[in-house]
């Protein structure tokens, strides 16, 4: 029974605490806090709790990233000498001075374990802590590993701040019965042996691994991690190739605002990812992102592609190729163009069948024929024929399905992976390129016969105006934006969803009188909107702004076996408002526990 509402009014601290808004995750502190609430005679609900086993925190890295391009932190990891089934990572970073936002990727060996980015510091200094549930990587944490933490930073007379980072892992044990992947296989550049980052800096292809997998696989899920850089950072505002020279010498970034990441197995399409538009802390106008960073900026999500239908092929003991492609649209060539400048890795989560069994079945049948692209663009000119406006639309639809019959030691099953996706983007550029309005929507649904489904919706609206005077060395940007992320996941996701925080304590209590049933899925819904300006003159700049974020998290209950009625249970809300680098409102509520 808790309705915690706190309002922080203009708390001015010398060191600014920066944060990402996200639902609570299961940690030992969260569990003891909940137990305390129950002991106070509160909730009748009984939640996931700790059982004997270790509760240990280890420091994995303490490092200052200064001139660190091409020089990641490299250090050993050894698991604690006790049993555990959950792991969280705590990344705490301090920075003071002036610096860009930077991308950071952590690896165990050749396997990416966390992709994050840095906040931009202030002269007085900032600090942030992000705690990530990495229990899905359990099979990696139970063995010795080489930790490679790649945060490429640059220090010079103008950009002065290093990023001082501490990474800790906390191990604990709960009544959790989730069966984690037995094996995690990297699809990456594989540069751990030379102490380097294993991301592909994707440039016209080449993101391909060939490998032999075990023959006794029961289920396999491919996950993809990708980030656009340079001309690809604001890909959702890129224009068609035929329009990149609309405003003369300053070439606009091209390949359209549409991006698709494709997974190919032995050259055949196995699934796609339509990415969420990440905006880093210096993105568009930095005044939007302090102290509340953009959605997922500290924890860049990976999408899942179930490749179980490919098992009859992949378990034949031969080598097979896995290739990742980043695709935009090249309307000059009337074909899909491959793109440069993205940072890319993948991995395969594998659940094994019993030792000695060999998975077989039918060759997968793929249907990716339903794919449509519609483009339009128009250039407006002034009376003397100079281009002054550009408007364009891009609409893409895709339906994809892969199916096969898979035989394991448990019998024969029909394995199916299906995706249904729709994308639209409407862009208007005016004032000879200085004003740009982008309205984009990406939505879709993926379903696997292994009992997983994910529906998503990513609306985005950005309106920005740039006024630059090169001779006076001034730059003024004014922008407003509104963006959302809505994700509904049911069934066996590879990744933890935060539901663990709200689930009942013991599986055997489910269905017992008074105990609430476990949730079959979750829905995360968040919106950020605001307006901000940026003004720079020479080496000095200011960026006031206002950003609001609302986040809601729901549990999904399927009422009764065989019944199709679904109940959305309101579990968590957070509302924050930041004005001019100050958090002026922060309200957190747990509706179910309040009644
Ligand atoms: C793991 O690393 C620890 C610490 O370096 C070492 O003592 C141990 O022998 C290693 N274990 C294995 C299986 O290599
Ligand atoms: C970061 O670490 C460096 C080197 O240890 C130190 O000089 C600097 O003061 C630290 N910065 C912050 C903000 O803690
Ligand atoms: C630092 O900024 C000044 C003024 O803008 C510029 O002239 C100089 O080249 C910059 N230094 C570096 C290392 O980028
Ligand atoms: C995260 O680690 C930092 C130390 O680096 C510590 O001060 C902080 O209390 C930890 N936070 C959580 C929630 O574990
Ligand atoms: C990689 O780094 C480790 C730890 O810093 C070091 O012991 C090892 O020699 C390095 N290996 C290579 C190939 O540079
Ligand atoms: C005007 O825009 C069109 C289409 O983007 C482009 O092909 C043409 O070169 C532009 N004209 C000038 C003078 O820049
Ligand atoms: C492929 O899928 C499309 C759309 O889902 C469907 O119309 C078509 O009949 C399918 N083709 C085959 C060969 O199954
Ligand atoms: C065309 O007209 C615009 C204003 O309408 C002016 O800025 C531009 O210099 C003119 N260009 C030429 C080539 O005359
Ligand atoms: C772009 O301009 C067209 C035509 O003026 C208008 O209908 C549309 O709403 C505009 N789109 C955006 C995103 O502002
Ligand atoms: C974009 O912002 C400008 C300046 O604030 C405003 O005049 C314009 O109406 C906005 N456009 C849209 C489509 O909201
Ligand atoms: C965000 O949108 C809400 C609802 O449209 C509006 O009331 C609020 O003023 C906006 N906040 C900011 C900071 O623009
Ligand atoms: C934020 O800063 C701007 C520019 O300094 C100022 O005009 C505005 O009033 C400030 N907003 C608030 C709520 O203090």
XYZ file of C-alpha atoms and ligand atoms in Angstrom:
763
model
C 0.000 0.000 0.000
C 2.067 2.794 -1.254
C 1.310 5.987 -3.050
C 4.591 7.777 -2.971
C 4.351 11.219 -4.420
C 7.237 13.520 -4.143
C 7.667 16.967 -5.549
C 11.101 18.406 -5.801
C 10.996 22.132 -6.258
C 14.062 23.772 -7.700
C 16.578 21.661 -5.854
C 19.786 23.393 -6.742
C 22.742 21.134 -6.111
C 26.268 21.791 -7.201
C 26.488 18.408 -8.927
C 23.561 17.733 -11.212
C 21.995 14.270 -11.016
C 20.999 13.147 -14.516
C 18.643 10.202 -15.099
C 16.586 8.110 -17.478
C 12.924 7.472 -16.659
C 12.159 3.754 -16.603
C 10.057 1.307 -14.556
C 11.581 -0.205 -11.388
C 13.704 -3.335 -11.678
C 14.242 -6.155 -9.231
C 17.260 -5.571 -6.982
C 18.041 -6.851 -3.453
C 17.178 -3.356 -2.119
C 13.826 -3.406 -3.914
C 13.042 -6.813 -2.427
C 13.869 -5.795 1.143
C 11.961 -2.559 0.683
C 8.892 -4.505 -0.421
C 9.254 -6.971 2.435
C 9.361 -4.030 4.817
C 6.150 -2.621 3.347
C 4.434 -5.988 3.777
C 5.661 -6.259 7.360
C 4.112 -2.876 8.067
C 0.801 -4.586 7.466
C 0.517 -3.337 3.956
C -0.142 -5.281 0.840
C -1.683 -8.715 0.937
C 0.165 -9.462 -2.282
C 3.186 -11.673 -1.964
C 5.951 -10.853 -4.329
C 9.029 -12.430 -5.768
C 11.415 -12.768 -2.846
C 14.900 -13.812 -2.095
C 15.825 -17.362 -1.237
C 19.101 -18.640 0.197
C 21.980 -17.967 -2.111
C 24.421 -15.166 -2.347
C 23.808 -11.455 -2.296
C 27.130 -10.035 -3.358
C 28.252 -6.870 -5.084
C 31.491 -6.819 -7.072
C 33.202 -3.841 -8.630
C 34.077 -4.754 -12.217
C 35.615 -1.492 -13.388
C 36.786 1.879 -12.097
C 38.120 3.868 -15.022
C 38.490 7.403 -16.302
C 37.797 7.624 -20.056
C 39.869 10.546 -21.348
C 41.583 10.092 -24.727
C 40.011 6.703 -25.123
C 39.200 6.345 -28.835
C 40.332 2.843 -29.776
C 41.458 2.232 -26.172
C 38.686 0.477 -24.271
C 39.012 -0.567 -20.630
C 40.035 -4.252 -20.508
C 39.872 -6.289 -17.302
C 39.119 -9.745 -15.958
C 35.762 -10.885 -14.562
C 35.425 -13.881 -12.238
C 32.040 -14.955 -10.817
C 31.429 -14.923 -7.044
C 31.892 -18.270 -5.283
C 28.218 -18.848 -4.518
C 25.036 -19.608 -6.415
C 22.830 -16.904 -7.919
C 20.132 -16.624 -10.574
C 19.887 -12.858 -11.029
C 22.426 -10.176 -11.883
C 22.130 -6.400 -12.129
C 24.781 -3.979 -13.352
C 25.200 -0.509 -11.889
C 27.011 2.013 -14.074
C 27.788 5.256 -12.252
C 29.503 8.056 -14.143
C 30.874 11.436 -13.065
C 31.936 14.177 -15.456
C 32.671 17.896 -15.197
C 33.643 20.421 -17.836
C 32.670 20.438 -21.482
C 32.174 17.328 -23.568
C 30.062 15.777 -26.323
C 27.757 12.850 -25.746
C 29.542 9.584 -26.462
C 28.420 6.070 -27.265
C 29.603 3.300 -24.923
C 29.416 -0.460 -25.445
C 30.327 -3.098 -22.847
C 31.323 -6.631 -23.866
C 32.101 -9.943 -22.266
C 34.656 -11.184 -24.763
C 33.155 -10.786 -28.229
C 29.586 -10.501 -26.879
C 27.920 -7.140 -26.396
C 26.263 -6.980 -22.953
C 25.185 -3.340 -22.666
C 24.972 -0.391 -25.034
C 24.643 3.018 -23.425
C 25.572 6.650 -24.063
C 26.895 9.460 -21.924
C 25.197 12.627 -20.750
C 26.854 15.960 -21.541
C 28.559 17.429 -18.452
C 28.225 20.906 -16.938
C 31.153 22.939 -15.558
C 30.043 22.115 -11.973
C 29.738 18.448 -12.806
C 27.079 15.822 -13.331
C 26.586 12.294 -12.035
C 24.306 9.510 -13.146
C 23.593 5.951 -12.092
C 21.769 3.458 -14.242
C 20.986 -0.010 -12.945
C 20.289 -2.625 -15.612
C 18.848 -6.086 -15.117
C 21.152 -8.449 -17.025
C 19.724 -11.740 -15.692
C 19.182 -12.857 -19.310
C 22.999 -13.082 -19.564
C 23.230 -15.496 -16.612
C 25.203 -18.116 -18.556
C 27.916 -15.507 -19.197
C 28.072 -14.318 -15.592
C 28.663 -17.833 -14.251
C 32.015 -18.084 -16.090
C 35.254 -16.119 -16.188
C 35.175 -13.403 -18.814
C 37.184 -10.552 -20.255
C 35.289 -7.306 -19.708
C 35.826 -4.814 -22.512
C 34.203 -1.432 -21.957
C 34.503 0.809 -24.979
C 33.771 4.509 -24.444
C 35.592 6.520 -27.095
C 36.255 10.026 -25.759
C 38.544 12.886 -26.766
C 40.060 15.622 -24.602
C 41.462 18.854 -26.007
C 41.611 22.556 -25.125
C 37.872 22.941 -25.859
C 36.411 19.588 -24.842
C 37.818 19.068 -21.397
C 35.856 16.412 -19.566
C 36.759 12.757 -19.070
C 33.998 10.310 -18.081
C 34.839 8.671 -14.741
C 32.947 5.407 -14.680
C 32.359 2.726 -12.054
C 30.708 -0.537 -13.035
C 29.397 -2.857 -10.340
C 27.596 -6.171 -10.564
C 25.144 -7.393 -7.918
C 24.360 -11.095 -7.727
C 21.332 -12.469 -5.883
C 18.892 -15.350 -5.854
C 15.116 -15.336 -6.105
C 12.265 -17.819 -6.516
C 12.318 -16.877 -10.188
C 11.692 -19.908 -12.392
C 12.550 -18.329 -15.742
C 14.797 -20.660 -17.710
C 17.618 -18.488 -19.044
C 19.444 -19.241 -22.290
C 22.015 -22.044 -21.902
C 24.356 -20.523 -24.419
C 24.916 -17.072 -25.907
C 26.818 -16.889 -29.185
C 28.213 -13.613 -30.556
C 27.663 -12.423 -34.113
C 30.208 -9.624 -34.044
C 33.563 -8.424 -35.298
C 35.232 -10.734 -32.732
C 38.117 -8.508 -31.678
C 38.334 -9.424 -27.977
C 41.603 -11.304 -28.515
C 43.249 -8.019 -29.501
C 41.575 -6.128 -26.604
C 39.271 -4.207 -28.933
C 35.576 -3.482 -29.226
C 33.734 -6.144 -31.250
C 31.209 -3.840 -32.925
C 31.200 -3.641 -36.677
C 31.572 -0.096 -37.888
C 29.287 -0.999 -40.691
C 30.326 0.383 -44.008
C 28.699 -1.132 -47.097
C 28.236 -4.596 -45.720
C 30.707 -7.006 -44.237
C 28.808 -7.658 -40.999
C 28.895 -11.426 -41.384
C 29.973 -14.426 -39.276
C 30.119 -18.040 -40.315
C 29.822 -20.615 -37.546
C 28.885 -24.155 -36.565
C 26.192 -24.370 -33.877
C 25.452 -27.268 -31.488
C 23.088 -29.889 -32.959
C 20.764 -30.156 -29.956
C 19.055 -26.760 -29.985
C 15.472 -26.445 -28.841
C 14.913 -22.713 -29.232
C 17.070 -19.904 -30.627
C 16.526 -16.140 -30.617
C 18.690 -13.626 -32.440
C 19.017 -10.154 -30.897
C 20.260 -7.071 -32.710
C 21.994 -3.969 -31.411
C 22.478 -1.058 -33.828
C 23.141 2.669 -33.538
C 23.404 5.307 -36.254
C 26.429 7.621 -36.223
C 27.588 10.668 -38.187
C 25.181 11.168 -41.131
C 23.068 8.356 -39.703
C 22.571 9.800 -36.185
C 19.380 11.640 -37.180
C 18.369 9.095 -39.834
C 14.663 9.807 -39.255
C 15.212 13.291 -40.742
C 17.326 12.178 -43.733
C 15.960 12.920 -47.207
C 15.627 10.899 -50.413
C 18.842 10.404 -52.419
C 17.353 12.380 -55.299
C 16.924 15.397 -52.974
C 20.268 15.607 -51.184
C 21.400 18.532 -53.387
C 18.160 20.544 -53.078
C 19.744 23.446 -51.208
C 22.995 23.786 -53.086
C 26.401 23.133 -51.604
C 25.311 21.846 -48.198
C 24.478 18.240 -49.027
C 21.621 16.836 -46.933
C 22.043 13.357 -45.386
C 20.335 10.828 -47.651
C 19.018 7.279 -48.136
C 15.554 8.455 -46.949
C 14.354 8.577 -43.329
C 13.508 4.835 -43.372
C 15.854 2.256 -41.842
C 15.613 -1.499 -41.678
C 18.126 -3.879 -40.138
C 17.970 -7.257 -41.831
C 19.134 -10.617 -40.551
C 20.114 -13.080 -43.281
C 20.851 -16.729 -42.591
C 22.817 -18.322 -45.436
C 21.725 -15.350 -47.537
C 17.988 -15.729 -46.827
C 15.992 -13.106 -44.940
C 15.183 -14.421 -41.435
C 13.715 -11.269 -39.886
C 13.995 -7.512 -39.636
C 14.241 -4.768 -37.026
C 12.649 -1.358 -37.541
C 14.579 0.696 -35.018
C 13.388 3.064 -32.318
C 14.751 6.576 -33.013
C 17.248 7.065 -30.169
C 18.096 10.704 -29.442
C 21.356 11.160 -27.559
C 21.875 13.853 -24.910
C 23.279 16.374 -27.394
C 20.649 15.478 -29.978
C 18.651 18.205 -31.793
C 19.085 20.675 -28.906
C 20.869 19.603 -25.728
C 18.518 21.704 -23.545
C 15.869 18.950 -23.942
C 17.988 16.328 -22.178
C 19.157 17.722 -18.869
C 18.602 16.320 -16.287
C 16.100 13.932 -17.980
C 17.795 12.084 -20.836
C 16.040 10.808 -23.944
C 14.081 7.546 -23.980
C 16.544 4.596 -23.797
C 19.658 6.841 -24.030
C 21.286 4.954 -21.116
C 19.997 1.522 -22.121
C 19.667 1.037 -25.851
C 17.184 -1.721 -26.499
C 17.860 -4.813 -28.587
C 15.070 -6.320 -30.670
C 14.423 -10.069 -30.887
C 14.097 -12.260 -33.973
C 13.071 -15.839 -33.208
C 15.119 -18.147 -35.446
C 13.667 -21.423 -34.142
C 12.165 -22.173 -37.613
C 15.773 -22.315 -38.929
C 16.865 -25.033 -36.484
C 16.469 -27.995 -38.869
C 19.042 -26.211 -41.054
C 21.262 -24.778 -38.292
C 21.534 -28.075 -36.372
C 22.959 -30.086 -39.287
C 26.496 -29.810 -37.931
C 27.664 -27.706 -40.896
C 28.703 -24.062 -40.857
C 26.134 -21.356 -41.595
C 26.397 -17.650 -42.181
C 24.661 -14.902 -40.195
C 24.703 -11.500 -41.813
C 23.388 -8.142 -40.632
C 22.525 -5.421 -43.139
C 21.425 -1.866 -42.525
C 19.161 -0.737 -45.322
C 17.696 2.600 -46.349
C 16.125 3.585 -49.652
C 18.117 4.708 -52.665
C 15.523 6.216 -55.037
C 18.187 7.080 -57.620
C 18.840 3.395 -58.118
C 15.250 2.218 -57.549
C 16.592 -0.344 -55.125
C 17.499 -0.550 -51.466
C 20.786 1.112 -50.653
C 23.254 -0.165 -48.096
C 24.344 2.413 -45.589
C 27.462 3.405 -43.778
C 28.129 4.659 -40.266
C 26.307 2.341 -37.949
C 27.672 0.482 -34.956
C 26.333 -3.037 -35.127
C 26.432 -6.390 -33.291
C 24.154 -9.382 -32.823
C 23.985 -12.453 -30.657
C 22.098 -15.729 -30.496
C 20.387 -16.879 -27.293
C 20.230 -20.671 -27.344
C 18.169 -23.109 -25.248
C 19.546 -26.626 -25.562
C 17.742 -29.931 -25.852
C 19.168 -32.984 -24.031
C 22.734 -33.997 -24.719
C 23.033 -36.289 -27.722
C 19.764 -35.390 -29.378
C 19.886 -33.864 -32.865
C 17.262 -31.330 -33.920
C 15.863 -31.991 -37.383
C 12.772 -31.225 -39.455
C 11.789 -29.435 -42.616
C 13.649 -26.642 -44.400
C 12.100 -23.257 -43.457
C 9.574 -21.763 -45.855
C 9.883 -17.999 -46.017
C 7.367 -15.508 -47.340
C 8.774 -11.997 -47.459
C 7.033 -11.051 -50.701
C 4.630 -8.568 -49.110
C 6.817 -5.459 -49.106
C 5.782 -2.086 -50.434
C 7.500 1.297 -50.615
C 5.734 4.514 -51.648
C 7.711 7.728 -52.070
C 6.853 11.288 -53.011
C 8.733 14.551 -52.977
C 8.212 18.115 -54.168
C 10.574 21.053 -54.369
C 9.266 24.628 -54.132
C 11.150 27.493 -55.782
C 11.159 31.265 -55.481
C 10.280 33.429 -58.498
C 13.913 33.443 -59.698
C 14.027 29.624 -59.649
C 15.984 29.083 -56.401
C 14.922 26.004 -54.412
C 13.442 27.126 -51.095
C 11.267 24.252 -49.808
C 11.284 20.466 -49.942
C 8.503 18.198 -48.787
C 8.488 14.440 -48.995
C 6.661 11.366 -47.800
C 7.912 7.816 -47.314
C 5.559 4.932 -46.578
C 6.722 1.359 -46.141
C 4.788 -1.792 -45.290
C 6.154 -5.244 -44.722
C 4.756 -8.662 -43.897
C 7.099 -11.513 -43.309
C 6.643 -15.078 -42.176
C 9.013 -18.009 -41.787
C 7.839 -21.473 -40.843
C 9.096 -25.005 -40.574
C 8.543 -28.264 -38.744
C 11.055 -28.790 -35.957
C 11.760 -32.187 -34.379
C 13.380 -32.269 -30.961
C 13.501 -34.943 -28.242
C 10.136 -33.547 -27.071
C 8.408 -34.250 -30.374
C 7.548 -32.336 -33.507
C 6.376 -28.736 -33.465
C 5.481 -26.201 -36.107
C 7.774 -23.216 -35.627
C 6.632 -19.856 -37.018
C 8.081 -16.341 -36.938
C 5.853 -13.557 -38.250
C 6.284 -9.804 -38.536
C 3.837 -7.198 -39.713
C 5.158 -3.640 -39.941
C 4.049 -0.209 -41.112
C 6.084 2.973 -41.412
C 5.269 6.493 -42.488
C 7.304 9.671 -42.570
C 6.270 13.121 -43.692
C 8.962 15.770 -43.850
C 8.793 19.456 -44.726
C 11.902 21.556 -45.108
C 11.574 25.280 -45.721
C 13.583 28.531 -45.600
C 16.275 27.113 -47.906
C 16.876 24.221 -45.516
C 16.848 26.090 -42.176
C 13.463 24.865 -40.933
C 12.667 21.163 -40.798
C 9.532 19.428 -39.583
C 9.474 15.628 -39.333
C 6.455 13.524 -38.496
C 7.195 9.822 -38.329
C 5.363 6.750 -37.151
C 6.652 3.193 -36.922
C 4.454 0.397 -35.697
C 4.394 -3.327 -35.884
C 3.855 -6.706 -34.355
C 6.057 -9.769 -34.153
C 4.814 -13.200 -33.110
C 6.651 -16.425 -32.455
C 5.148 -19.882 -32.050
C 7.443 -20.230 -29.011
C 4.922 -18.098 -27.123
C 6.387 -14.640 -27.589
C 4.804 -11.591 -29.114
C 5.719 -7.931 -29.243
C 3.650 -5.035 -30.520
C 5.169 -1.567 -30.748
C 4.465 2.000 -31.776
C 7.089 4.777 -32.006
C 5.546 8.160 -32.929
C 7.959 11.072 -33.445
C 7.443 14.745 -34.208
C 10.349 17.206 -34.439
C 10.246 20.842 -35.529
C 13.567 22.665 -35.637
C 14.828 25.994 -36.942
C 18.482 26.883 -37.410
C 19.836 30.409 -37.792
C 23.551 30.594 -38.379
C 25.821 33.542 -38.954
C 29.241 32.179 -39.793
C 30.987 35.550 -39.869
C 29.670 36.485 -36.405
C 30.320 32.883 -35.218
C 26.792 32.555 -33.852
C 24.382 29.655 -34.078
C 20.791 29.664 -32.883
C 18.583 26.559 -32.882
C 15.014 26.466 -31.670
C 13.095 23.199 -31.532
C 10.038 21.450 -30.209
C 9.403 17.733 -30.133
C 7.015 15.038 -29.089
C 7.940 11.342 -29.160
C 6.631 8.143 -27.724
C 7.444 4.531 -27.167
C 4.739 1.968 -26.628
C 5.781 -1.662 -26.291
C 3.570 -4.594 -25.373
C 5.335 -7.898 -24.779
C 3.700 -11.232 -24.037
C 5.246 -14.555 -23.226
C 8.865 -15.616 -23.282
C 10.948 -12.547 -23.995
C 14.725 -13.006 -23.866
C 15.020 -9.790 -21.853
C 13.652 -8.990 -18.388
C 10.667 -6.612 -18.615
C 10.353 -5.166 -15.056
C 7.375 -7.471 -14.429
C 9.525 -9.415 -11.954
C 9.127 -6.459 -9.597
C 5.386 -7.011 -9.506
C 5.039 -10.788 -9.864
C 3.813 -13.041 -7.032
C 6.388 -14.642 -4.756
C 6.011 -18.354 -5.251
C 4.805 -20.027 -8.429
C 2.824 -22.541 -6.332
C 0.756 -19.691 -4.858
C -0.643 -18.840 -8.249
C -4.353 -19.513 -8.317
C -4.544 -19.894 -4.555
C -7.308 -17.862 -2.969
C -6.191 -14.283 -2.414
C -3.038 -14.579 -4.470
C -3.104 -12.700 -7.737
C -2.158 -14.612 -10.867
C 1.170 -14.051 -12.575
C 1.180 -11.654 -15.463
C 1.372 -13.088 -18.966
C 2.795 -9.888 -20.399
C 3.533 -6.225 -19.909
C 2.963 -2.908 -21.581
C 5.319 0.051 -21.371
C 4.050 3.386 -22.591
C 6.048 6.581 -22.427
C 5.921 10.053 -24.003
C 8.436 12.917 -23.966
C 7.584 16.400 -25.200
C 9.018 19.837 -24.858
C 10.726 22.797 -26.409
C 14.276 24.073 -26.194
C 16.684 26.535 -27.741
C 20.445 26.593 -28.203
C 22.540 29.665 -28.661
C 26.272 29.677 -29.185
C 28.744 32.432 -29.799
C 32.297 31.318 -30.393
C 33.132 28.908 -27.601
C 30.278 29.723 -25.246
C 26.760 28.342 -25.427
C 23.502 28.227 -23.469
C 20.547 25.912 -23.961
C 17.436 26.539 -21.894
C 14.498 24.194 -22.369
C 11.465 22.445 -20.928
C 10.862 18.702 -21.163
C 8.049 16.630 -19.791
C 7.952 12.848 -19.598
C 5.174 10.482 -18.617
C 5.675 6.758 -18.247
C 3.128 4.057 -17.471
C 3.742 0.379 -16.943
C 0.989 -2.236 -17.020
C 0.767 -5.960 -16.363
C -1.320 -8.109 -18.675
C -3.467 -10.827 -17.168
C -5.197 -13.396 -19.289
C -8.341 -13.995 -17.291
C -8.841 -17.719 -17.457
C -7.401 -20.568 -19.410
C -9.016 -20.649 -22.827
C -10.586 -17.241 -22.358
C -9.442 -14.520 -24.711
C -10.309 -11.618 -22.431
C -7.274 -9.669 -21.346
C -6.968 -7.449 -18.322
C -4.553 -4.501 -18.258
C -3.427 -3.866 -14.670
C -2.068 -0.420 -13.913
C 1.203 -0.975 -12.025
C 3.404 2.100 -12.193
C 3.446 5.735 -13.285
C 6.085 8.396 -13.313
C 5.693 12.012 -14.327
C 8.675 14.349 -14.552
C 9.089 17.948 -15.637
C 12.461 19.601 -16.159
C 12.983 23.309 -16.834
C 16.339 24.903 -17.632
C 18.502 22.039 -16.289
C 16.396 21.698 -13.121
C 13.984 18.960 -12.141
C 10.867 20.835 -11.022
C 8.476 17.898 -10.720
C 8.952 14.188 -10.128
C 5.936 12.091 -9.187
C 6.020 8.328 -8.873
C 2.935 6.224 -8.144
C 2.198 2.522 -7.695
C -1.571 2.549 -8.311
C -2.310 -1.078 -7.454
C -0.718 -0.830 -4.064
C -2.564 2.353 -3.216
C -5.963 0.689 -3.004
C 38.689 -17.664 -13.060
O 39.437 -16.556 -12.618
C 39.882 -16.689 -11.268
C 40.505 -15.352 -10.850
O 41.457 -14.961 -11.776
C 40.856 -17.868 -11.180
O 41.277 -18.028 -9.831
C 40.149 -19.114 -11.650
O 41.063 -20.196 -11.700
C 39.532 -18.919 -13.038
N 38.686 -20.076 -13.332
C 38.742 -20.712 -14.491
C 37.810 -21.849 -14.658
O 39.522 -20.398 -15.377
C 37.833 12.085 -13.040
O 39.053 11.407 -12.838
C 40.169 12.229 -13.071
C 41.408 11.329 -13.016
O 41.348 10.530 -11.903
C 40.180 13.356 -12.055
O 41.279 14.200 -12.284
C 38.884 14.159 -12.181
O 38.816 15.130 -11.152
C 37.678 13.251 -12.073
N 36.471 14.018 -12.408
C 35.337 13.944 -11.727
C 34.213 14.822 -12.194
O 35.191 13.225 -10.763
C 39.140 25.172 -29.925
O 38.270 26.230 -30.273
C 38.915 27.317 -30.967
C 37.905 28.412 -31.139
O 36.709 27.949 -31.684
C 39.464 26.793 -32.286
O 40.132 27.820 -32.965
C 40.422 25.627 -32.007
O 40.881 25.065 -33.222
C 39.775 24.565 -31.170
N 40.738 23.553 -30.792
C 40.627 22.268 -31.105
C 41.716 21.368 -30.650
O 39.659 21.826 -31.708
C 25.698 2.249 -7.774
O 27.103 2.328 -7.587
C 27.547 3.506 -6.917
C 29.046 3.442 -6.779
O 29.675 3.413 -7.974
C 26.922 3.621 -5.554
O 27.299 4.829 -4.954
C 25.416 3.545 -5.673
O 24.835 3.520 -4.370
C 24.988 2.317 -6.432
N 23.540 2.410 -6.637
C 22.740 1.356 -6.644
C 21.293 1.633 -6.815
O 23.158 0.225 -6.515
C 44.969 -7.240 -23.276
O 44.852 -6.585 -22.024
C 45.268 -7.354 -20.923
C 44.913 -6.629 -19.634
O 45.190 -5.262 -19.738
C 46.777 -7.612 -21.062
O 47.203 -8.414 -20.002
C 47.026 -8.339 -22.396
O 48.410 -8.497 -22.602
C 46.427 -7.553 -23.556
N 46.516 -8.364 -24.763
C 46.855 -7.853 -25.951
C 46.827 -8.783 -27.118
O 47.150 -6.684 -26.102
C 16.716 21.930 -56.754
O 16.306 20.683 -56.170
C 16.356 19.600 -57.075
C 15.730 18.371 -56.388
O 16.270 18.141 -55.124
C 17.796 19.367 -57.490
O 17.856 18.273 -58.389
C 18.338 20.627 -58.141
O 19.706 20.467 -58.434
C 18.163 21.812 -57.199
N 18.543 23.020 -57.902
C 19.507 23.810 -57.488
C 19.774 25.010 -58.322
O 20.166 23.603 -56.478
C 2.780 -14.370 -48.610
O 2.168 -13.442 -47.708
C 1.231 -12.585 -48.319
C 0.778 -11.554 -47.296
O 0.789 -12.032 -46.010
C 0.069 -13.421 -48.859
O -0.857 -12.562 -49.480
C 0.628 -14.430 -49.871
O -0.401 -15.256 -50.301
C 1.733 -15.266 -49.233
N 2.351 -16.091 -50.251
C 2.556 -17.386 -50.098
C 3.249 -18.078 -51.215
O 2.223 -17.971 -49.075
C 16.689 34.470 -55.680
O 15.810 35.116 -54.764
C 16.163 34.956 -53.375
C 15.127 35.654 -52.534
O 13.876 35.468 -53.074
C 17.545 35.545 -53.143
O 17.914 35.324 -51.775
C 18.558 34.906 -54.055
O 19.823 35.497 -53.910
C 18.108 34.960 -55.514
N 19.019 34.152 -56.309
C 19.472 34.539 -57.498
C 20.372 33.548 -58.210
O 19.171 35.571 -57.985
C 3.938 19.389 -44.941
O 3.345 20.254 -45.850
C 2.132 19.750 -46.391
C 1.707 20.668 -47.487
O 1.898 21.998 -47.120
C 1.121 19.641 -45.263
O -0.082 19.115 -45.743
C 1.668 18.705 -44.190
O 0.824 18.661 -43.081
C 3.047 19.166 -43.737
N 3.628 18.148 -42.891
C 4.237 18.418 -41.734
C 4.876 17.252 -41.050
O 4.269 19.519 -41.258
C 7.348 24.768 -36.227
O 7.849 25.804 -35.387
C 7.659 27.109 -35.965
C 8.375 28.084 -35.060
O 7.991 27.944 -33.755
C 6.164 27.382 -36.081
O 5.982 28.623 -36.666
C 5.528 26.311 -36.944
O 4.140 26.470 -36.974
C 5.850 24.929 -36.402
N 5.360 23.930 -37.345
C 4.589 22.905 -36.982
C 4.163 21.988 -38.072
O 4.278 22.705 -35.821
C 3.587 18.345 -23.341
O 2.307 18.024 -23.859
C 1.261 18.243 -22.908
C -0.006 17.652 -23.505
O -0.169 18.011 -24.832
C 1.169 19.725 -22.633
O 0.131 19.973 -21.714
C 2.485 20.176 -22.046
O 2.480 21.576 -21.849
C 3.645 19.823 -22.944
N 4.877 20.060 -22.207
C 5.906 20.693 -22.711
C 7.071 20.858 -21.817
O 5.920 21.115 -23.857
C 14.612 29.395 -18.722
O 15.675 30.160 -19.256
C 15.273 31.097 -20.253
C 16.505 31.732 -20.830
O 17.433 32.055 -19.850
C 14.338 32.106 -19.611
O 13.871 33.004 -20.614
C 13.140 31.386 -18.999
O 12.325 32.293 -18.327
C 13.613 30.322 -18.030
N 12.450 29.560 -17.593
C 12.133 29.430 -16.311
C 10.871 28.702 -16.008
O 12.857 29.848 -15.419
